[in-house]
């Protein structure tokens, strides 16, 4: 059985119905779904009904000069990227996985990506949320402003809760300007480093780590395993991938630093490489080990007392 | 748009008081409690006499005062936990307080126990390699930065009260500051914490990055209603290689606001972007904090870009171009650290400088989308003029975070009434612009009357639910943040739960 609400009111009605039904049947649980491409937590959801927010999709409000955007939950990452790219901006969520995934699922699972260190994690990029909790209450917290401390932070509680506290209907997100100059470099390392027991006199890995902590910190730096280079169609011997961005003078200095890394050769690659990286190197599904301390149990209990939202997903006991 | 909030009770101050006092707590035997607490912290760290408690009757916000029944000051983590358990044992409500620099009345204790944390001021660990520090809640914000300066690091959130305010208070309020434009607010710099829940339980909290709810994220900004920080681990930020500070001079506030939008839209992310209007400039330049701002300017922008030396001058040049494009009369670059410090001192001490203008200052805090700044600022001036008041704007323009401040005399009931009314109209205008009623000062007592206009009844109810997860007895900072009448029981859900069992 599947339900597909068209708006937050219908969504709230369906959740409320499920909560009421739960008194009579064990199958009242709802499996919350966006595009249906999201990562498996490794735990089965005990739900008789799939509740798809797939119809709640699209850009709701976007004033580029505010550097914020409001989107419905099932808007895909690709749609978000296209809408913002047009104005020289991006939403730095850029999570592991491909861009068919939805913004709602990215935020619900707080899935970060290779740019999180420099551009922010989902928990830091979500400005506000409209959501329906397990009792069918419609919650609207935060909004289209970048600073907001009016009341207790429901947005933080809901972000990364895997839909077990509330079903996300709509999101307000922080945007950033795309860097004026945006370059990606494959760092091809000397063989000596990888000979068994042998280490090159130079340690390009350490040099790059130092680079990434310094004033020219890149947008992303990723260590690659030997076999990754072929899978990503990168030059043979590529052991690290670096993305640098900023104004012309900044990028020139960053590039010079990369090119002078002893024991490694910098080879320019296409920015699209990162899309392949996010898809191919996404961490595999593994059973999520949730921290079920007393406070977490109480949080779940208070926001979804009937246990209708993704029951079992986080591996909690009955 | 919901109906405008009503203000049922007005104190001697200009400001509405808490609309709904919490349900009367069980009577607490103050003398017995004071005795029990003195047994934990020593008699010299418990205050019960009215005269000694006077200093704790207000915080940084003028016009609001509440008298605590007693005050207790634990000197160690063990004492803190023992105090919290003693309070829990008799069901005593309490209010945690750091330096008392808050600007929303959040640290006022109305007839209950005030729990002062300023003695808990040890820096427990600095890890320069990991760029983190672990501190007790009473550590002063600027002291932390000073302690980590030898490592080329600093603590980024920099509220204007940073030389006095504490990290614990910063966490309670999710404090901001000028440099939060680029570096983020307190929330973005807190990694882990140890919390004492109101029932005396000591628990670790984190952001849930390894598989868990973001309980720490929910705790940050909870204004002392969820519990007390015993220690916290914060992120430290490397000092920038270079800093360029600019002062742009405008003949209208609108032009300065437009310049703000243009800079942000041009893709530059300044470390700070502050706007001061003519009334503020005049107050600063007439004070001991005179910073050399042009007295005849309608507004100035104080703009700072920082980071790697490479490319920074290009960013500064682009900022200047956008300012001139918006009509700036002149753009000055601070020549050296001394001039930079002087320009910043004027900004950071602006509130103090306004003390010259009048006996009291109504400090306000609201946020609007950045593109709404120019229109909202104009309307704020109109609102002020209608009430015969002068509004001094000094604020974080880059974030759209307004601070319309009104100098007034709290002893003048007629003027106080006008201040109150003007503030209400300003808040309504910011809500209508898609904004919010507080960006960094918190709700406390001061903003309670506006919560109904900003948030739906269901949302307020859910906020009460979140509070109840941490503090089901609602003893921690009672009566703050969410109007108590908004917290209703969800009888339907309770019956649902019963049926499933």
mmCIF file of C-alpha atoms in Angstrom, chain A:
data_model
loop_
_atom_site.group_PDB
_atom_site.id
_atom_site.type_symbol
_atom_site.label_atom_id
_atom_site.label_comp_id
_atom_site.label_asym_id
_atom_site.label_seq_id
_atom_site.Cartn_x
_atom_site.Cartn_y
_atom_site.Cartn_z
ATOM 1 C CA UNK A 1 0.000 0.000 0.000
ATOM 2 C CA UNK A 2 1.268 3.452 -0.850
ATOM 3 C CA UNK A 3 0.184 6.984 -0.098
ATOM 4 C CA UNK A 4 1.372 10.069 -1.932
ATOM 5 C CA UNK A 5 0.290 13.343 -0.307
ATOM 6 C CA UNK A 6 0.401 16.484 -2.449
ATOM 7 C CA UNK A 7 1.013 18.971 0.343
ATOM 8 C CA UNK A 8 1.882 19.215 4.001
ATOM 9 C CA UNK A 9 -1.765 19.210 5.143
ATOM 10 C CA UNK A 10 -2.449 15.929 3.365
ATOM 11 C CA UNK A 11 0.808 14.591 4.746
ATOM 12 C CA UNK A 12 -0.228 15.547 8.279
ATOM 13 C CA UNK A 13 -3.607 13.865 7.783
ATOM 14 C CA UNK A 14 -2.008 10.605 6.680
ATOM 15 C CA UNK A 15 0.378 10.546 9.618
ATOM 16 C CA UNK A 16 -2.430 11.324 12.048
ATOM 17 C CA UNK A 17 -4.507 8.501 10.558
ATOM 18 C CA UNK A 18 -1.600 6.107 10.926
ATOM 19 C CA UNK A 19 -1.110 7.122 14.552
ATOM 20 C CA UNK A 20 -4.791 6.462 15.209
ATOM 21 C CA UNK A 21 -4.698 3.131 13.362
ATOM 22 C CA UNK A 22 -1.686 2.040 15.386
ATOM 23 C CA UNK A 23 -3.941 1.380 18.349
ATOM 24 C CA UNK A 24 -5.687 -1.391 16.427
ATOM 25 C CA UNK A 25 -3.070 -2.836 14.088
ATOM 26 C CA UNK A 26 0.638 -3.562 14.094
ATOM 27 C CA UNK A 27 0.899 -2.616 10.396
ATOM 28 C CA UNK A 28 0.179 1.077 10.826
ATOM 29 C CA UNK A 29 3.837 2.020 10.480
ATOM 30 C CA UNK A 30 4.858 4.314 7.614
ATOM 31 C CA UNK A 31 7.929 3.804 5.468
ATOM 32 C CA UNK A 32 8.874 7.355 4.501
ATOM 33 C CA UNK A 33 10.161 7.692 0.956
ATOM 34 C CA UNK A 34 11.297 10.496 -1.326
ATOM 35 C CA UNK A 35 12.770 9.379 -4.642
ATOM 36 C CA UNK A 36 13.225 5.896 -3.247
ATOM 37 C CA UNK A 37 16.969 5.956 -3.867
ATOM 38 C CA UNK A 38 18.122 6.551 -0.312
ATOM 39 C CA UNK A 39 20.657 4.531 1.553
ATOM 40 C CA UNK A 40 19.606 1.504 3.514
ATOM 41 C CA UNK A 41 20.281 1.801 7.224
ATOM 42 C CA UNK A 42 20.824 -1.924 7.450
ATOM 43 C CA UNK A 43 17.722 -2.377 9.589
ATOM 44 C CA UNK A 44 14.323 -3.389 8.201
ATOM 45 C CA UNK A 45 11.435 -0.948 8.480
ATOM 46 C CA UNK A 46 8.345 -2.601 9.933
ATOM 47 C CA UNK A 47 5.751 -0.703 7.973
ATOM 48 C CA UNK A 48 2.556 -1.693 6.243
ATOM 49 C CA UNK A 49 2.367 1.496 4.230
ATOM 50 C CA UNK A 50 4.844 3.432 2.123
ATOM 51 C CA UNK A 51 4.350 7.154 2.506
ATOM 52 C CA UNK A 52 5.951 8.879 -0.463
ATOM 53 C CA UNK A 53 6.578 12.610 -0.403
ATOM 54 C CA UNK A 54 7.651 12.294 -4.057
ATOM 55 C CA UNK A 55 4.870 14.628 -5.237
ATOM 56 C CA UNK A 56 6.105 17.411 -2.974
ATOM 57 C CA UNK A 57 8.843 18.569 -5.261
ATOM 58 C CA UNK A 58 10.175 21.835 -6.634
ATOM 59 C CA UNK A 59 11.754 25.183 -5.833
ATOM 60 C CA UNK A 60 9.359 27.163 -3.624
ATOM 61 C CA UNK A 61 11.261 30.438 -3.196
ATOM 62 C CA UNK A 62 14.638 31.619 -4.382
ATOM 63 C CA UNK A 63 15.990 35.148 -4.165
ATOM 64 C CA UNK A 64 19.601 34.722 -5.280
ATOM 65 C CA UNK A 65 20.901 37.845 -3.521
ATOM 66 C CA UNK A 66 19.680 36.436 -0.183
ATOM 67 C CA UNK A 67 21.828 33.320 -0.718
ATOM 68 C CA UNK A 68 18.998 31.166 0.606
ATOM 69 C CA UNK A 69 16.545 28.839 -1.104
ATOM 70 C CA UNK A 70 13.321 27.105 -0.086
ATOM 71 C CA UNK A 71 12.579 23.732 -1.690
ATOM 72 C CA UNK A 72 10.063 20.967 -1.206
ATOM 73 C CA UNK A 73 11.461 17.746 0.199
ATOM 74 C CA UNK A 74 11.456 15.613 -2.952
ATOM 75 C CA UNK A 75 13.336 18.155 -5.045
ATOM 76 C CA UNK A 76 16.314 16.280 -6.422
ATOM 77 C CA UNK A 77 19.879 17.359 -5.834
ATOM 78 C CA UNK A 78 20.179 17.736 -9.616
ATOM 79 C CA UNK A 79 17.242 20.175 -9.688
ATOM 80 C CA UNK A 80 18.699 22.147 -6.795
ATOM 81 C CA UNK A 81 22.052 22.282 -8.530
ATOM 82 C CA UNK A 82 20.570 23.423 -11.845
ATOM 83 C CA UNK A 83 18.449 26.172 -10.278
ATOM 84 C CA UNK A 84 21.324 27.647 -8.300
ATOM 85 C CA UNK A 85 24.034 27.175 -10.935
ATOM 86 C CA UNK A 86 22.131 29.554 -13.196
ATOM 87 C CA UNK A 87 22.924 32.326 -10.696
ATOM 88 C CA UNK A 88 26.527 31.357 -10.029
ATOM 89 C CA UNK A 89 25.585 29.727 -6.727
ATOM 90 C CA UNK A 90 25.407 26.255 -5.255
ATOM 91 C CA UNK A 91 24.056 24.476 -2.260
ATOM 92 C CA UNK A 92 27.102 22.853 -0.703
ATOM 93 C CA UNK A 93 25.239 19.755 0.547
ATOM 94 C CA UNK A 94 26.818 17.777 -2.351
ATOM 95 C CA UNK A 95 26.479 14.472 -0.470
ATOM 96 C CA UNK A 96 27.896 11.073 -1.231
ATOM 97 C CA UNK A 97 25.657 9.400 -3.793
ATOM 98 C CA UNK A 98 24.216 10.621 -7.046
ATOM 99 C CA UNK A 99 22.137 13.658 -7.847
ATOM 100 C CA UNK A 100 18.911 11.693 -8.388
ATOM 101 C CA UNK A 101 18.619 11.624 -4.611
ATOM 102 C CA UNK A 102 16.391 14.173 -2.931
ATOM 103 C CA UNK A 103 17.246 17.139 -0.762
ATOM 104 C CA UNK A 104 14.825 15.822 1.855
ATOM 105 C CA UNK A 105 16.606 12.481 2.151
ATOM 106 C CA UNK A 106 20.001 14.170 2.274
ATOM 107 C CA UNK A 107 18.865 16.281 5.210
ATOM 108 C CA UNK A 108 16.889 13.485 6.885
ATOM 109 C CA UNK A 109 20.002 11.313 6.921
ATOM 110 C CA UNK A 110 22.428 14.235 7.362
ATOM 111 C CA UNK A 111 24.530 12.731 4.604
ATOM 112 C CA UNK A 112 27.641 14.827 4.046
ATOM 113 C CA UNK A 113 30.057 14.620 1.142
ATOM 114 C CA UNK A 114 33.638 15.380 0.175
ATOM 115 C CA UNK A 115 33.120 19.161 0.557
ATOM 116 C CA UNK A 116 31.667 19.087 4.082
ATOM 117 C CA UNK A 117 34.900 20.100 5.774
ATOM 118 C CA UNK A 118 35.202 23.363 3.845
ATOM 119 C CA UNK A 119 31.613 24.190 2.872
ATOM 120 C CA UNK A 120 29.617 22.815 5.775
ATOM 121 C CA UNK A 121 27.700 19.743 6.842
ATOM 122 C CA UNK A 122 23.944 19.275 6.394
ATOM 123 C CA UNK A 123 23.443 20.009 10.100
ATOM 124 C CA UNK A 124 25.061 23.409 9.545
ATOM 125 C CA UNK A 125 23.475 24.222 6.169
ATOM 126 C CA UNK A 126 19.804 23.722 6.980
ATOM 127 C CA UNK A 127 18.260 27.025 8.041
ATOM 128 C CA UNK A 128 14.761 25.803 8.646
ATOM 129 C CA UNK A 129 12.324 22.992 8.132
ATOM 130 C CA UNK A 130 8.637 22.350 7.713
ATOM 131 C CA UNK A 131 7.808 18.865 8.871
ATOM 132 C CA UNK A 132 5.093 16.625 10.292
ATOM 133 C CA UNK A 133 5.838 14.784 13.519
ATOM 134 C CA UNK A 134 4.479 11.395 14.553
ATOM 135 C CA UNK A 135 1.335 12.947 15.990
ATOM 136 C CA UNK A 136 0.545 14.801 12.795
ATOM 137 C CA UNK A 137 1.608 18.199 14.114
ATOM 138 C CA UNK A 138 2.856 20.512 11.354
ATOM 139 C CA UNK A 139 6.070 22.124 12.581
ATOM 140 C CA UNK A 140 7.639 25.158 10.964
ATOM 141 C CA UNK A 141 10.971 26.138 12.455
ATOM 142 C CA UNK A 142 13.695 28.435 11.223
ATOM 143 C CA UNK A 143 13.291 30.146 7.883
ATOM 144 C CA UNK A 144 14.763 32.158 5.070
ATOM 145 C CA UNK A 145 17.227 34.034 7.273
ATOM 146 C CA UNK A 146 20.771 32.956 8.051
ATOM 147 C CA UNK A 147 20.602 33.661 11.792
ATOM 148 C CA UNK A 148 17.642 32.669 13.918
ATOM 149 C CA UNK A 149 17.409 31.820 17.609
ATOM 150 C CA UNK A 150 13.665 32.267 18.082
ATOM 151 C CA UNK A 151 12.713 29.274 20.186
ATOM 152 C CA UNK A 152 14.063 25.782 20.675
ATOM 153 C CA UNK A 153 15.878 24.357 17.688
ATOM 154 C CA UNK A 154 13.517 21.815 16.143
ATOM 155 C CA UNK A 155 15.511 22.050 12.905
ATOM 156 C CA UNK A 156 18.590 20.541 14.549
ATOM 157 C CA UNK A 157 16.514 17.772 16.168
ATOM 158 C CA UNK A 158 14.882 16.797 12.861
ATOM 159 C CA UNK A 159 17.976 17.035 10.640
ATOM 160 C CA UNK A 160 19.700 13.656 10.619
ATOM 161 C CA UNK A 161 16.860 11.908 12.476
ATOM 162 C CA UNK A 162 16.157 9.578 9.510
ATOM 163 C CA UNK A 163 12.490 10.528 9.519
ATOM 164 C CA UNK A 164 11.918 9.023 12.954
ATOM 165 C CA UNK A 165 10.891 12.285 14.632
ATOM 166 C CA UNK A 166 9.153 14.035 11.753
ATOM 167 C CA UNK A 167 8.614 13.740 8.008
ATOM 168 C CA UNK A 168 10.334 16.608 6.214
ATOM 169 C CA UNK A 169 8.010 18.463 3.830
ATOM 170 C CA UNK A 170 9.995 21.586 2.984
ATOM 171 C CA UNK A 171 13.469 22.972 3.659
ATOM 172 C CA UNK A 172 15.154 26.359 3.851
ATOM 173 C CA UNK A 173 18.808 26.044 2.878
ATOM 174 C CA UNK A 174 21.896 28.203 2.933
ATOM 175 C CA UNK A 175 23.570 28.763 -0.447
ATOM 176 C CA UNK A 176 27.027 29.953 -1.376
ATOM 177 C CA UNK A 177 28.466 31.648 -4.406
ATOM 178 C CA UNK A 178 30.398 29.314 -6.642
ATOM 179 C CA UNK A 179 34.079 30.172 -6.657
ATOM 180 C CA UNK A 180 35.110 32.448 -9.537
ATOM 181 C CA UNK A 181 37.881 30.016 -10.425
ATOM 182 C CA UNK A 182 37.342 26.329 -9.735
ATOM 183 C CA UNK A 183 40.082 23.808 -10.533
ATOM 184 C CA UNK A 184 40.522 20.136 -9.781
ATOM 185 C CA UNK A 185 43.881 18.388 -9.685
ATOM 186 C CA UNK A 186 44.831 14.735 -9.650
ATOM 187 C CA UNK A 187 47.969 14.234 -7.587
ATOM 188 C CA UNK A 188 50.019 11.474 -9.199
ATOM 189 C CA UNK A 189 52.515 10.137 -6.700
ATOM 190 C CA UNK A 190 55.931 8.662 -7.243
ATOM 191 C CA UNK A 191 56.001 4.873 -7.195
ATOM 192 C CA UNK A 192 58.603 4.603 -4.432
ATOM 193 C CA UNK A 193 55.995 5.483 -1.853
ATOM 194 C CA UNK A 194 54.068 2.339 -2.564
ATOM 195 C CA UNK A 195 56.901 -0.189 -2.746
ATOM 196 C CA UNK A 196 56.483 -2.727 0.033
ATOM 197 C CA UNK A 197 58.227 -1.439 3.119
ATOM 198 C CA UNK A 198 59.746 1.415 1.173
ATOM 199 C CA UNK A 199 58.854 5.030 1.684
ATOM 200 C CA UNK A 200 59.903 7.791 -0.627
ATOM 201 C CA UNK A 201 62.263 10.398 0.787
ATOM 202 C CA UNK A 202 59.422 12.761 0.123
ATOM 203 C CA UNK A 203 56.065 12.191 1.737
ATOM 204 C CA UNK A 204 53.622 13.885 -0.627
ATOM 205 C CA UNK A 205 50.675 12.678 1.454
ATOM 206 C CA UNK A 206 51.938 14.516 4.504
ATOM 207 C CA UNK A 207 52.719 17.591 2.403
ATOM 208 C CA UNK A 208 49.169 17.601 1.062
ATOM 209 C CA UNK A 209 47.667 17.198 4.519
ATOM 210 C CA UNK A 210 49.705 20.191 5.649
ATOM 211 C CA UNK A 211 48.527 22.108 2.560
ATOM 212 C CA UNK A 212 44.914 21.315 3.365
ATOM 213 C CA UNK A 213 45.277 22.751 6.891
ATOM 214 C CA UNK A 214 47.019 25.922 5.755
ATOM 215 C CA UNK A 215 45.812 29.264 4.415
ATOM 216 C CA UNK A 216 45.209 27.740 0.985
ATOM 217 C CA UNK A 217 42.868 25.089 2.306
ATOM 218 C CA UNK A 218 41.124 23.482 -0.678
ATOM 219 C CA UNK A 219 37.406 22.930 -1.210
ATOM 220 C CA UNK A 220 38.155 19.231 -0.922
ATOM 221 C CA UNK A 221 41.061 16.860 -0.696
ATOM 222 C CA UNK A 222 40.511 13.148 -0.965
ATOM 223 C CA UNK A 223 43.017 10.337 -0.550
ATOM 224 C CA UNK A 224 42.448 7.644 -3.171
ATOM 225 C CA UNK A 225 43.253 3.958 -3.074
ATOM 226 C CA UNK A 226 45.374 2.603 -5.930
ATOM 227 C CA UNK A 227 42.380 0.990 -7.627
ATOM 228 C CA UNK A 228 40.232 4.149 -7.446
ATOM 229 C CA UNK A 229 42.203 5.928 -10.167
ATOM 230 C CA UNK A 230 41.111 3.499 -12.877
ATOM 231 C CA UNK A 231 37.516 3.389 -11.654
ATOM 232 C CA UNK A 232 37.319 7.175 -11.809
ATOM 233 C CA UNK A 233 39.143 7.441 -15.157
ATOM 234 C CA UNK A 234 41.964 9.405 -13.530
ATOM 235 C CA UNK A 235 45.634 9.305 -14.576
ATOM 236 C CA UNK A 236 47.403 6.139 -13.423
ATOM 237 C CA UNK A 237 49.122 6.622 -10.084
ATOM 238 C CA UNK A 238 46.612 9.228 -8.853
ATOM 239 C CA UNK A 239 46.541 8.923 -5.076
ATOM 240 C CA UNK A 240 44.808 12.153 -4.131
ATOM 241 C CA UNK A 241 42.248 14.450 -5.680
ATOM 242 C CA UNK A 242 42.201 18.140 -4.794
ATOM 243 C CA UNK A 243 39.676 20.865 -5.634
ATOM 244 C CA UNK A 244 40.699 24.473 -5.191
ATOM 245 C CA UNK A 245 38.435 27.477 -5.588
ATOM 246 C CA UNK A 246 38.484 31.207 -5.058
ATOM 247 C CA UNK A 247 39.477 34.314 -6.933
ATOM 248 C CA UNK A 248 42.198 34.186 -9.597
ATOM 249 C CA UNK A 249 45.093 35.204 -7.382
ATOM 250 C CA UNK A 250 44.136 32.804 -4.610
ATOM 251 C CA UNK A 251 43.773 29.854 -6.971
ATOM 252 C CA UNK A 252 47.085 30.713 -8.664
ATOM 253 C CA UNK A 253 48.839 30.547 -5.289
ATOM 254 C CA UNK A 254 47.055 27.298 -4.380
ATOM 255 C CA UNK A 255 47.947 25.781 -7.744
ATOM 256 C CA UNK A 256 51.585 26.775 -7.311
ATOM 257 C CA UNK A 257 51.635 25.081 -3.899
ATOM 258 C CA UNK A 258 50.168 21.885 -5.358
ATOM 259 C CA UNK A 259 52.587 21.911 -8.276
ATOM 260 C CA UNK A 260 55.558 22.205 -5.968
ATOM 261 C CA UNK A 261 54.553 19.214 -3.843
ATOM 262 C CA UNK A 262 57.681 17.093 -3.707
ATOM 263 C CA UNK A 263 57.133 13.514 -4.800
ATOM 264 C CA UNK A 264 53.922 14.197 -6.688
ATOM 265 C CA UNK A 265 52.830 15.580 -10.015
ATOM 266 C CA UNK A 266 49.669 17.664 -10.311
ATOM 267 C CA UNK A 267 47.520 16.854 -13.357
ATOM 268 C CA UNK A 268 44.469 18.994 -14.135
ATOM 269 C CA UNK A 269 41.160 17.092 -14.324
ATOM 270 C CA UNK A 270 37.563 18.014 -15.113
ATOM 271 C CA UNK A 271 35.306 19.222 -12.280
ATOM 272 C CA UNK A 272 32.830 16.498 -13.350
ATOM 273 C CA UNK A 273 35.297 14.063 -11.801
ATOM 274 C CA UNK A 274 33.720 14.941 -8.458
ATOM 275 C CA UNK A 275 30.306 13.667 -9.566
ATOM 276 C CA UNK A 276 31.930 10.297 -10.285
ATOM 277 C CA UNK A 277 33.761 10.474 -6.958
ATOM 278 C CA UNK A 278 30.536 11.112 -5.037
ATOM 279 C CA UNK A 279 28.793 8.209 -6.756
ATOM 280 C CA UNK A 280 31.537 5.619 -6.939
ATOM 281 C CA UNK A 281 33.261 6.221 -3.633
ATOM 282 C CA UNK A 282 30.065 6.589 -1.601
ATOM 283 C CA UNK A 283 30.421 4.526 1.545
ATOM 284 C CA UNK A 284 28.654 1.187 1.115
ATOM 285 C CA UNK A 285 25.489 0.401 2.990
ATOM 286 C CA UNK A 286 26.306 -0.778 6.432
ATOM 287 C CA UNK A 287 24.137 -1.332 9.440
ATOM 288 C CA UNK A 288 23.768 1.968 11.234
ATOM 289 C CA UNK A 289 24.643 1.773 14.906
ATOM 290 C CA UNK A 290 22.389 4.341 16.506
ATOM 291 C CA UNK A 291 23.136 5.802 19.901
ATOM 292 C CA UNK A 292 20.030 4.877 21.867
ATOM 293 C CA UNK A 293 20.758 6.563 25.157
ATOM 294 C CA UNK A 294 17.967 7.564 27.518
ATOM 295 C CA UNK A 295 17.635 11.053 26.051
ATOM 296 C CA UNK A 296 17.440 9.724 22.473
ATOM 297 C CA UNK A 297 14.740 7.231 23.449
ATOM 298 C CA UNK A 298 12.764 9.979 25.122
ATOM 299 C CA UNK A 299 13.113 12.203 22.041
ATOM 300 C CA UNK A 300 11.759 9.454 19.808
ATOM 301 C CA UNK A 301 9.011 8.640 22.303
ATOM 302 C CA UNK A 302 7.837 12.245 22.609
ATOM 303 C CA UNK A 303 7.772 13.089 18.894
ATOM 304 C CA UNK A 304 6.429 9.770 17.649
ATOM 305 C CA UNK A 305 4.704 8.071 20.584
ATOM 306 C CA UNK A 306 2.777 5.679 18.320
ATOM 307 C CA UNK A 307 6.005 4.633 16.541
ATOM 308 C CA UNK A 308 4.579 5.155 13.078
ATOM 309 C CA UNK A 309 7.538 6.954 11.468
ATOM 310 C CA UNK A 310 10.020 4.498 9.943
ATOM 311 C CA UNK A 311 9.658 1.999 12.811
ATOM 312 C CA UNK A 312 12.712 -0.205 13.119
ATOM 313 C CA UNK A 313 14.850 1.857 10.771
ATOM 314 C CA UNK A 314 17.334 2.869 13.437
ATOM 315 C CA UNK A 315 17.435 -0.573 14.957
ATOM 316 C CA UNK A 316 15.634 0.387 18.122
ATOM 317 C CA UNK A 317 13.959 -2.263 20.244
ATOM 318 C CA UNK A 318 10.243 -2.993 19.649
#
